[in-house]
Amino acid sequence: MNSPLKFPLGVTAAALLLATSCTSMAETSGASINEQRKIRPVSAGNTQTDALGNLIRTKELTIEQSTTIRPANTNHYPNQPNYNTGFGEQNYSFTQWLNSASYRAGDVGQYQRYLAGYVGSNSVPPLDQLLTTARSWEKCGYEQYQLPPRELWSNMIPTLRLYDQLKKQGVIPATAEIRSTYRSPGLNACAGGAGASKHMTNGAIDIWVPEYESQPWYKSGMQDKLCQFWSSQGEAYNFGLGLYSTGAIHLDTQGYRTWGAQYSDPNSYCRYIN
């Protein structure tokens, strides 16, 4: 039987050292390859990517801003208040009248501010009502609207205060409208006004309630309330009250009196109430 093959001690040690070195080199090389093949995430701080993103966002913002729909400016007079009916609809006949003279809008604005300084802006009625002349303006050959002479402006102040109180106390409804205010003497005569009508002094307003035209019971109830107010508080306001069969109501503050269709006290509706 042959004996096992024997190697010198030096050769054996050298072989073991070579095997260990090869194993270490293989592991090290594998690690290097894995590190090289490793997929790194894109850096959030990448300058080029951020710049492009910001550019896109900026462009989107610019487009959005440039396509924003802005509400139209409905104020025809930038330095003056809005002149409207008070119900959200522009009164174009009134606007046309304002535009018919270059100075008119400024003068009307002064009148509005003058009244607001005494009664408050909330107590100044819509100007297309406050400047209405008479229902027969066209037939008489006059304008539908007229600004009273400046020396008569103060006469409207106590009448507006009375008108405001009548609404606040529920004597007349909030929907009441003014249909006639200042009239020149010529228009007053043509319209059938009294010879000493307070419309000519800008101290009177004629009002009506549109929805009561077809509701006589409501109209009658309102007239009763007006007579009761006139009887109990009218003297303090120097209240002149005229009630007409047509439903029109005359208010002024230039003499404590009441009358009906014939402009005399015996014809007053209030004499049947008191």
CSV table of C-alpha atoms in Angstrom, one decimal:
chain,number,residue,atom,x,y,z
A,1,MET,CA,0.0,0.0,0.0
A,2,ASN,CA,1.4,3.3,-1.0
A,3,SER,CA,1.8,6.0,1.7
A,4,PRO,CA,0.1,9.4,1.4
A,5,LEU,CA,1.8,12.1,-0.6
A,6,LYS,CA,3.6,14.5,1.6
A,7,PHE,CA,4.5,18.1,0.8
A,8,PRO,CA,7.1,20.1,2.5
A,9,LEU,CA,5.8,22.5,5.2
A,10,GLY,CA,6.9,25.6,3.3
A,11,VAL,CA,4.9,24.6,0.2
A,12,THR,CA,1.8,24.0,2.2
A,13,ALA,CA,1.9,27.3,3.9
A,14,ALA,CA,2.4,29.1,0.6
A,15,ALA,CA,-0.6,27.4,-0.9
A,16,LEU,CA,-2.9,28.4,2.0
A,17,LEU,CA,-1.7,32.0,1.8
A,18,LEU,CA,-2.5,32.1,-1.9
A,19,ALA,CA,-6.0,30.7,-1.5
A,20,THR,CA,-6.8,33.3,1.2
A,21,SER,CA,-5.6,36.2,-0.9
A,22,CYS,CA,-7.7,35.1,-3.9
A,23,THR,CA,-10.8,34.9,-1.8
A,24,SER,CA,-10.3,38.4,-0.4
A,25,MET,CA,-9.7,39.8,-3.9
A,26,ALA,CA,-12.9,38.2,-5.2
A,27,GLU,CA,-15.0,39.7,-2.3
A,28,THR,CA,-13.4,43.1,-2.8
A,29,SER,CA,-14.0,43.1,-6.5
A,30,GLY,CA,-17.6,42.0,-6.1
A,31,ALA,CA,-18.2,44.8,-3.6
A,32,SER,CA,-16.8,47.4,-6.1
A,33,ILE,CA,-19.0,46.1,-8.9
A,34,ASN,CA,-22.1,46.3,-6.7
A,35,GLU,CA,-21.3,49.8,-5.6
A,36,GLN,CA,-20.8,50.9,-9.2
A,37,ARG,CA,-24.1,49.3,-10.3
A,38,LYS,CA,-26.1,50.7,-7.4
A,39,ILE,CA,-28.9,53.1,-8.6
A,40,ARG,CA,-28.7,56.4,-6.8
A,41,PRO,CA,-31.9,58.5,-6.4
A,42,VAL,CA,-32.1,61.8,-8.2
A,43,SER,CA,-31.0,64.6,-5.9
A,44,ALA,CA,-33.9,66.9,-4.8
A,45,GLY,CA,-31.4,69.7,-4.9
A,46,ASN,CA,-30.5,69.3,-8.6
A,47,THR,CA,-30.1,72.9,-9.8
A,48,GLN,CA,-31.2,72.3,-13.4
A,49,THR,CA,-34.4,70.4,-12.4
A,50,ASP,CA,-35.4,73.0,-9.8
A,51,ALA,CA,-34.9,75.8,-12.3
A,52,LEU,CA,-37.0,74.1,-14.9
A,53,GLY,CA,-39.8,73.3,-12.4
A,54,ASN,CA,-39.8,76.9,-11.2
A,55,LEU,CA,-40.0,78.1,-14.8
A,56,ILE,CA,-43.0,75.9,-15.5
A,57,ARG,CA,-44.8,77.0,-12.3
A,58,THR,CA,-44.0,80.6,-13.2
A,59,LYS,CA,-45.5,80.2,-16.7
A,60,GLU,CA,-48.6,78.5,-15.3
A,61,LEU,CA,-49.1,81.3,-12.8
A,62,THR,CA,-48.6,83.9,-15.5
A,63,ILE,CA,-51.2,82.3,-17.7
A,64,GLU,CA,-53.7,82.0,-14.8
A,65,GLN,CA,-53.3,85.6,-13.9
A,66,SER,CA,-53.7,86.8,-17.4
A,67,THR,CA,-56.9,84.9,-18.0
A,68,THR,CA,-58.6,86.0,-14.7
A,69,ILE,CA,-62.0,87.5,-15.5
A,70,ARG,CA,-62.5,90.7,-13.6
A,71,PRO,CA,-65.9,92.3,-13.0
A,72,ALA,CA,-66.7,95.2,-15.2
A,73,ASN,CA,-66.8,98.6,-13.7
A,74,THR,CA,-70.4,99.6,-13.7
A,75,ASN,CA,-69.8,103.1,-12.3
A,76,HIS,CA,-70.1,105.5,-15.3
A,77,TYR,CA,-68.8,108.3,-13.1
A,78,PRO,CA,-65.6,107.2,-11.3
A,79,ASN,CA,-65.6,110.3,-9.1
A,80,GLN,CA,-69.3,110.2,-8.4
A,81,PRO,CA,-71.6,107.8,-6.6
A,82,ASN,CA,-73.4,105.1,-8.5
A,83,TYR,CA,-76.7,106.5,-9.8
A,84,ASN,CA,-79.1,103.6,-9.9
A,85,THR,CA,-82.7,102.8,-9.0
A,86,GLY,CA,-81.7,101.1,-5.7
A,87,PHE,CA,-82.9,97.7,-7.0
A,88,GLY,CA,-79.7,96.7,-8.7
A,89,GLU,CA,-80.8,97.8,-12.2
A,90,GLN,CA,-79.4,100.8,-13.9
A,91,ASN,CA,-82.0,103.4,-14.9
A,92,TYR,CA,-80.9,104.2,-18.4
A,93,SER,CA,-83.2,107.1,-19.0
A,94,PHE,CA,-81.7,108.7,-15.9
A,95,THR,CA,-78.2,107.9,-17.1
A,96,GLN,CA,-79.0,109.4,-20.5
A,97,TRP,CA,-80.2,112.6,-18.8
A,98,LEU,CA,-77.0,112.8,-16.7
A,99,ASN,CA,-74.9,112.4,-19.8
A,100,SER,CA,-76.8,115.0,-21.8
A,101,ALA,CA,-74.7,117.8,-20.2
A,102,SER,CA,-71.0,117.6,-19.1
A,103,TYR,CA,-71.6,119.4,-15.8
A,104,ARG,CA,-74.7,117.6,-14.7
A,105,ALA,CA,-73.2,114.5,-13.0
A,106,GLY,CA,-71.0,116.7,-10.9
A,107,ASP,CA,-74.0,118.9,-9.9
A,108,VAL,CA,-76.1,115.9,-9.0
A,109,GLY,CA,-73.3,114.5,-7.0
A,110,GLN,CA,-73.1,117.7,-5.0
A,111,TYR,CA,-76.8,117.6,-4.3
A,112,GLN,CA,-76.6,114.0,-3.1
A,113,ARG,CA,-73.7,114.8,-0.8
A,114,TYR,CA,-75.4,117.9,0.5
A,115,LEU,CA,-78.5,115.9,1.6
A,116,ALA,CA,-76.5,113.0,3.0
A,117,GLY,CA,-74.6,115.5,5.2
A,118,TYR,CA,-77.9,116.3,7.0
A,119,VAL,CA,-80.0,113.1,6.8
A,120,GLY,CA,-77.3,110.4,6.3
A,121,SER,CA,-76.5,108.6,3.1
A,122,ASN,CA,-79.0,105.7,3.8
A,123,SER,CA,-81.8,108.2,4.0
A,124,VAL,CA,-81.2,109.7,0.6
A,125,PRO,CA,-83.6,108.0,-1.9
A,126,PRO,CA,-82.4,106.8,-5.3
A,127,LEU,CA,-81.7,109.9,-7.3
A,128,ASP,CA,-83.7,108.8,-10.3
A,129,GLN,CA,-86.7,109.1,-7.9
A,130,LEU,CA,-85.6,112.2,-6.0
A,131,LEU,CA,-85.1,114.2,-9.2
A,132,THR,CA,-88.3,113.1,-11.0
A,133,THR,CA,-90.4,116.0,-12.0
A,134,ALA,CA,-94.0,115.0,-12.9
A,135,ARG,CA,-95.8,112.2,-14.6
A,136,SER,CA,-97.0,114.5,-17.4
A,137,TRP,CA,-93.5,115.9,-18.1
A,138,GLU,CA,-93.4,114.7,-21.7
A,139,LYS,CA,-96.9,115.9,-22.5
A,140,CYS,CA,-96.0,119.3,-21.1
A,141,GLY,CA,-92.7,119.5,-23.0
A,142,TYR,CA,-90.3,119.3,-20.0
A,143,GLU,CA,-87.6,116.9,-19.0
A,144,GLN,CA,-88.3,113.9,-16.8
A,145,TYR,CA,-85.6,114.8,-14.3
A,146,GLN,CA,-84.6,118.2,-13.0
A,147,LEU,CA,-82.1,119.3,-10.4
A,148,PRO,CA,-83.7,122.0,-8.2
A,149,PRO,CA,-82.0,125.4,-7.8
A,150,ARG,CA,-79.3,125.4,-5.2
A,151,GLU,CA,-81.1,127.9,-3.0
A,152,LEU,CA,-84.0,125.4,-2.6
A,153,TRP,CA,-81.9,122.4,-1.6
A,154,SER,CA,-82.4,122.9,2.1
A,155,ASN,CA,-86.2,122.6,1.8
A,156,MET,CA,-85.9,118.9,1.0
A,157,ILE,CA,-84.1,118.0,4.3
A,158,PRO,CA,-87.0,118.0,6.7
A,159,THR,CA,-89.2,116.2,4.1
A,160,LEU,CA,-86.7,113.4,3.7
A,161,ARG,CA,-86.5,113.1,7.5
A,162,LEU,CA,-90.3,112.7,7.6
A,163,TYR,CA,-90.3,110.2,4.8
A,164,ASP,CA,-87.6,108.2,6.6
A,165,GLN,CA,-89.6,108.1,9.8
A,166,LEU,CA,-92.8,107.0,8.0
A,167,LYS,CA,-90.9,104.0,6.7
A,168,LYS,CA,-89.1,103.2,9.9
A,169,GLN,CA,-92.4,103.3,11.9
A,170,GLY,CA,-94.1,101.0,9.3
A,171,VAL,CA,-96.6,103.7,8.3
A,172,ILE,CA,-95.7,103.2,4.7
A,173,PRO,CA,-93.9,100.1,3.3
A,174,ALA,CA,-90.2,100.1,2.4
A,175,THR,CA,-91.2,99.6,-1.2
A,176,ALA,CA,-92.8,103.0,-1.5
A,177,GLU,CA,-91.4,105.1,-4.4
A,178,ILE,CA,-91.2,108.8,-5.1
A,179,ARG,CA,-92.8,109.8,-8.4
A,180,SER,CA,-92.6,113.6,-8.2
A,181,THR,CA,-90.5,116.2,-6.4
A,182,TYR,CA,-89.3,119.6,-7.7
A,183,ARG,CA,-91.3,121.2,-10.4
A,184,SER,CA,-90.7,124.5,-12.1
A,185,PRO,CA,-93.7,126.9,-12.0
A,186,GLY,CA,-94.4,126.2,-15.7
A,187,LEU,CA,-94.4,122.4,-15.3
A,188,ASN,CA,-96.5,122.6,-12.1
A,189,ALA,CA,-99.2,124.6,-13.9
A,190,CYS,CA,-99.2,122.3,-16.9
A,191,ALA,CA,-99.4,119.2,-14.6
A,192,GLY,CA,-102.4,120.6,-12.7
A,193,GLY,CA,-100.6,121.4,-9.5
A,194,ALA,CA,-102.0,123.9,-6.9
A,195,GLY,CA,-101.0,127.5,-7.4
A,196,ALA,CA,-99.0,127.5,-4.2
A,197,SER,CA,-97.7,123.9,-4.6
A,198,LYS,CA,-94.8,123.1,-2.4
A,199,HIS,CA,-93.3,121.2,-5.3
A,200,MET,CA,-92.2,124.6,-6.6
A,201,THR,CA,-90.1,125.2,-3.5
A,202,ASN,CA,-88.6,121.7,-3.4
A,203,GLY,CA,-90.3,120.9,-0.1
A,204,ALA,CA,-92.7,118.2,-1.3
A,205,ILE,CA,-92.6,114.7,-2.7
A,206,ASP,CA,-95.4,112.6,-4.2
A,207,ILE,CA,-95.1,108.9,-3.4
A,208,TRP,CA,-96.9,105.7,-4.3
A,209,VAL,CA,-96.7,102.0,-3.6
A,210,PRO,CA,-96.8,100.0,-6.9
A,211,GLU,CA,-98.0,96.7,-5.4
A,212,TYR,CA,-100.9,98.4,-3.7
A,213,GLU,CA,-102.4,99.5,-7.0
A,214,SER,CA,-104.2,96.2,-7.3
A,215,GLN,CA,-104.8,95.7,-3.5
A,216,PRO,CA,-107.2,98.4,-2.4
A,217,TRP,CA,-107.5,97.0,1.2
A,218,TYR,CA,-103.7,97.5,1.7
A,219,LYS,CA,-103.9,101.0,0.2
A,220,SER,CA,-106.8,101.9,2.6
A,221,GLY,CA,-104.9,100.5,5.6
A,222,MET,CA,-101.9,102.6,4.7
A,223,GLN,CA,-104.0,105.7,4.4
A,224,ASP,CA,-105.4,105.0,7.8
A,225,LYS,CA,-101.9,104.8,9.3
A,226,LEU,CA,-100.9,108.0,7.6
A,227,CYS,CA,-103.9,109.9,9.0
A,228,GLN,CA,-103.2,108.5,12.5
A,229,PHE,CA,-99.5,109.6,12.2
A,230,TRP,CA,-100.5,113.0,10.9
A,231,SER,CA,-103.0,113.5,13.8
A,232,SER,CA,-100.6,112.3,16.6
A,233,GLN,CA,-97.1,113.5,15.3
A,234,GLY,CA,-97.8,115.6,12.2
A,235,GLU,CA,-97.7,119.0,14.0
A,236,ALA,CA,-94.1,118.3,15.2
A,237,TYR,CA,-93.0,117.7,11.6
A,238,ASN,CA,-95.2,120.6,10.1
A,239,PHE,CA,-96.6,117.8,8.1
A,240,GLY,CA,-98.7,118.5,5.0
A,241,LEU,CA,-100.5,115.4,3.9
A,242,GLY,CA,-102.5,115.0,0.7
A,243,LEU,CA,-104.3,111.7,-0.1
A,244,TYR,CA,-105.8,111.2,-3.6
A,245,SER,CA,-108.2,108.7,-5.0
A,246,THR,CA,-105.6,107.6,-7.5
A,247,GLY,CA,-103.4,106.2,-4.7
A,248,ALA,CA,-100.9,109.1,-4.9
A,249,ILE,CA,-99.7,110.5,-1.6
A,250,HIS,CA,-98.3,114.0,-1.1
A,251,LEU,CA,-95.9,114.7,1.7
A,252,ASP,CA,-94.3,118.0,2.6
A,253,THR,CA,-93.1,119.8,5.8
A,254,GLN,CA,-94.2,123.4,5.0
A,255,GLY,CA,-97.4,123.6,6.8
A,256,TYR,CA,-99.5,121.4,9.1
A,257,ARG,CA,-102.6,120.6,7.1
A,258,THR,CA,-104.3,117.8,5.2
A,259,TRP,CA,-106.4,117.7,2.0
A,260,GLY,CA,-107.9,115.4,-0.6
A,261,ALA,CA,-108.5,115.7,-4.4
A,262,GLN,CA,-109.9,119.2,-4.2
A,263,TYR,CA,-106.9,120.6,-2.2
A,264,SER,CA,-109.2,121.5,0.7
A,265,ASP,CA,-109.5,120.1,4.3
A,266,PRO,CA,-113.2,119.0,3.9
A,267,ASN,CA,-112.2,116.6,1.1
A,268,SER,CA,-109.4,115.0,3.2
A,269,TYR,CA,-109.6,111.3,3.7
A,270,CYS,CA,-108.3,111.9,7.3
A,271,ARG,CA,-111.5,113.6,8.5
A,272,TYR,CA,-113.2,110.2,8.3
A,273,ILE,CA,-110.5,108.7,10.5
A,274,ASN,CA,-110.3,111.2,13.3
